[in-house]
Structures are given as C-alpha cells and as structure tokens.
C-alpha cells in the first residue's frame, strides 16, 4: 500500500474508531505508532505476534487497512473479527451506515478451524472503551 493511500485510510480509520467509542489511548496508539488492538470482553489489548502475522497477511492480500479487532470465544472456535478500511472508497458511506447501526462487514479468522474463516457481516456493541461482538 502506498504511503498516501495508507494515510488516507488511516484518517478514515481514526474517524471510525472515535465514532465507535473506542478509548482514546487505543486510538492514539494506532494513530502515532500503527498499533492495532483487539477487544476481549471490552478490554483492549495489543495484537500478539500470531495476530500481527494474520493481520499483515490479510492487509497484503486485500490491500486493506486493519484498524481494530474483536476476539470472541464461540462453540465453533475462537474468532478474531477484523475491522478494516477497504480499498473501495465508494463503499465507505455504506460502511458508515452499518457502523451506526452496530454492524460491520469484517473478515473473521476462525483461529481453531482456519478453513471456516470468511468475510461476513457481524454485530457489535461498545463496552468499557472497547467493543464486543453480538452476532
């Protein structure tokens, strides 16, 4: 991804993070140091090396910018849902409509059964300066 494109995507990501109610420290870490965090039950944590690798491969493959993630435990495995800025800028207005209603198109890594990983619409809600997945 070119630097100009990355900066434009990053600016959009920061606007979304603020609108989502993500705690200021997490937003500043992303803005100043490109640190992507994930939420677990509303608490924000930095990505570990395994999660960083998954995000880097996803960004490289799709030319998207990941700005946040939610880790969830389900009956079909641990899910890491990526919030990203897509390279289809014409779709950003639709993304905003979904965000305001508590939904987001995400890429969901099934960490226990990788072949179940896929793009899909997830539900979420803000809690404690982070997000939790609801659907």
C-alpha positions as semicolon CSV with decimal commas, in nm:
position;residue;x (nm);y (nm);z (nm)
1;X;0,000;0,000;0,000
2;X;0,135;0,340;-0,095
3;X;0,201;0,587;0,186
4;X;-0,051;0,844;0,054
5;X;-0,320;0,576;0,036
6;X;-0,230;0,445;0,383
7;X;-0,256;0,793;0,535
8;X;-0,599;0,846;0,377
9;X;-0,717;0,507;0,505
10;X;-0,569;0,576;0,848
11;X;-0,753;0,908;0,872
12;X;-1,079;0,729;0,790
13;X;-1,000;0,456;1,045
14;X;-0,942;0,710;1,321
15;X;-1,278;0,875;1,246
16;X;-1,447;0,537;1,271
17;X;-1,268;0,446;1,594
18;X;-1,385;0,770;1,754
19;X;-1,742;0,713;1,633
20;X;-1,733;0,360;1,777
21;X;-1,641;0,493;2,122
22;X;-1,306;0,319;2,137
23;X;-1,099;0,457;2,425
24;X;-0,866;0,747;2,336
25;X;-0,543;0,567;2,438
26;X;-0,611;0,289;2,187
27;X;-0,685;0,542;1,912
28;X;-0,367;0,738;1,989
29;X;-0,155;0,421;1,979
30;X;-0,295;0,341;1,636
31;X;-0,254;0,699;1,514
32;X;0,101;0,750;1,642
33;X;0,257;0,404;1,624
34;X;0,031;0,197;1,393
35;X;-0,054;-0,033;1,684
36;X;-0,368;-0,233;1,614
37;X;-0,554;-0,351;1,923
38;X;-0,817;-0,615;1,976
39;X;-1,100;-0,616;2,226
40;X;-1,174;-0,908;2,454
41;X;-1,493;-0,852;2,657
42;X;-1,444;-0,477;2,609
43;X;-1,083;-0,460;2,728
44;X;-0,829;-0,350;2,466
45;X;-0,504;-0,542;2,412
46;X;-0,222;-0,518;2,161
47;X;-0,204;-0,790;1,899
48;X;0,039;-1,071;1,981
49;X;0,286;-1,192;1,718
50;X;0,043;-1,454;1,582
51;X;-0,238;-1,200;1,542
52;X;0,004;-0,946;1,390
53;X;0,104;-1,203;1,128
54;X;-0,260;-1,277;1,041
55;X;-0,333;-0,904;1,005
56;X;-0,022;-0,841;0,793
57;X;-0,108;-1,127;0,556
58;X;-0,470;-1,007;0,529
59;X;-0,365;-0,648;0,456
60;X;-0,112;-0,761;0,195
61;X;-0,357;-0,994;0,021
62;X;-0,651;-0,750;0,006
63;X;-0,482;-0,406;0,012
64;X;-0,699;-0,310;0,313
65;X;-0,600;-0,137;0,638
66;X;-0,697;-0,315;0,960
67;X;-0,758;-0,075;1,248
68;X;-0,922;-0,287;1,518
69;X;-1,032;-0,640;1,601
70;X;-1,261;-0,828;1,838
71;X;-1,165;-1,165;1,987
72;X;-1,464;-1,388;2,067
73;X;-1,498;-1,739;2,203
74;X;-1,773;-1,944;2,037
75;X;-1,885;-2,306;2,016
76;X;-1,707;-2,337;1,679
77;X;-1,379;-2,183;1,792
78;X;-1,203;-1,860;1,877
79;X;-1,292;-1,583;1,632
80;X;-1,080;-1,278;1,551
81;X;-1,305;-1,029;1,369
82;X;-1,110;-0,763;1,177
83;X;-1,236;-0,409;1,133
84;X;-1,076;-0,267;0,821
85;X;-1,082;0,015;0,569
86;X;-1,139;-0,134;0,224
87;X;-0,982;-0,015;-0,099
88;X;-1,332;0,051;-0,236
89;X;-1,374;0,412;-0,125
90;X;-1,713;0,431;-0,298
91;X;-1,841;0,184;-0,033
92;X;-1,728;0,388;0,268
93;X;-2,061;0,572;0,302
94;X;-2,236;0,235;0,327
95;X;-1,983;0,126;0,588
96;X;-2,080;0,429;0,797
97;X;-2,449;0,339;0,779
98;X;-2,373;-0,011;0,906
99;X;-2,141;0,116;1,181
100;X;-2,409;0,349;1,314
101;X;-2,649;0,054;1,338
102;X;-2,398;-0,170;1,519
103;X;-2,295;-0,382;1,222
104;X;-1,972;-0,409;1,024
105;X;-1,851;-0,612;0,728
106;X;-1,548;-0,791;0,870
107;X;-1,307;-1,066;0,792
108;X;-1,339;-1,326;1,066
109;X;-1,049;-1,559;1,131
110;X;-1,155;-1,883;1,297
111;X;-0,837;-1,944;1,495
112;X;-0,922;-2,307;1,573
113;X;-1,069;-2,414;1,238
114;X;-0,897;-2,187;0,981
115;X;-1,097;-2,322;0,686
116;X;-1,408;-2,161;0,845
117;X;-1,253;-1,812;0,817
118;X;-1,454;-1,577;0,593
119;X;-1,591;-1,231;0,520
120;X;-1,926;-1,156;0,680
121;X;-2,145;-0,901;0,850
122;X;-2,104;-0,902;1,228
123;X;-2,293;-0,724;1,504
124;X;-2,117;-0,544;1,787
125;X;-2,174;-0,301;2,071
126;X;-1,944;-0,066;2,262
127;X;-1,847;-0,151;2,620
128;X;-1,573;-0,019;2,852
129;X;-1,395;0,171;2,571
130;X;-1,382;-0,138;2,350
131;X;-1,627;-0,350;2,153
132;X;-1,792;-0,688;2,198
133;X;-1,936;-0,898;1,922
134;X;-2,311;-0,959;1,943
135;X;-2,378;-1,152;1,621
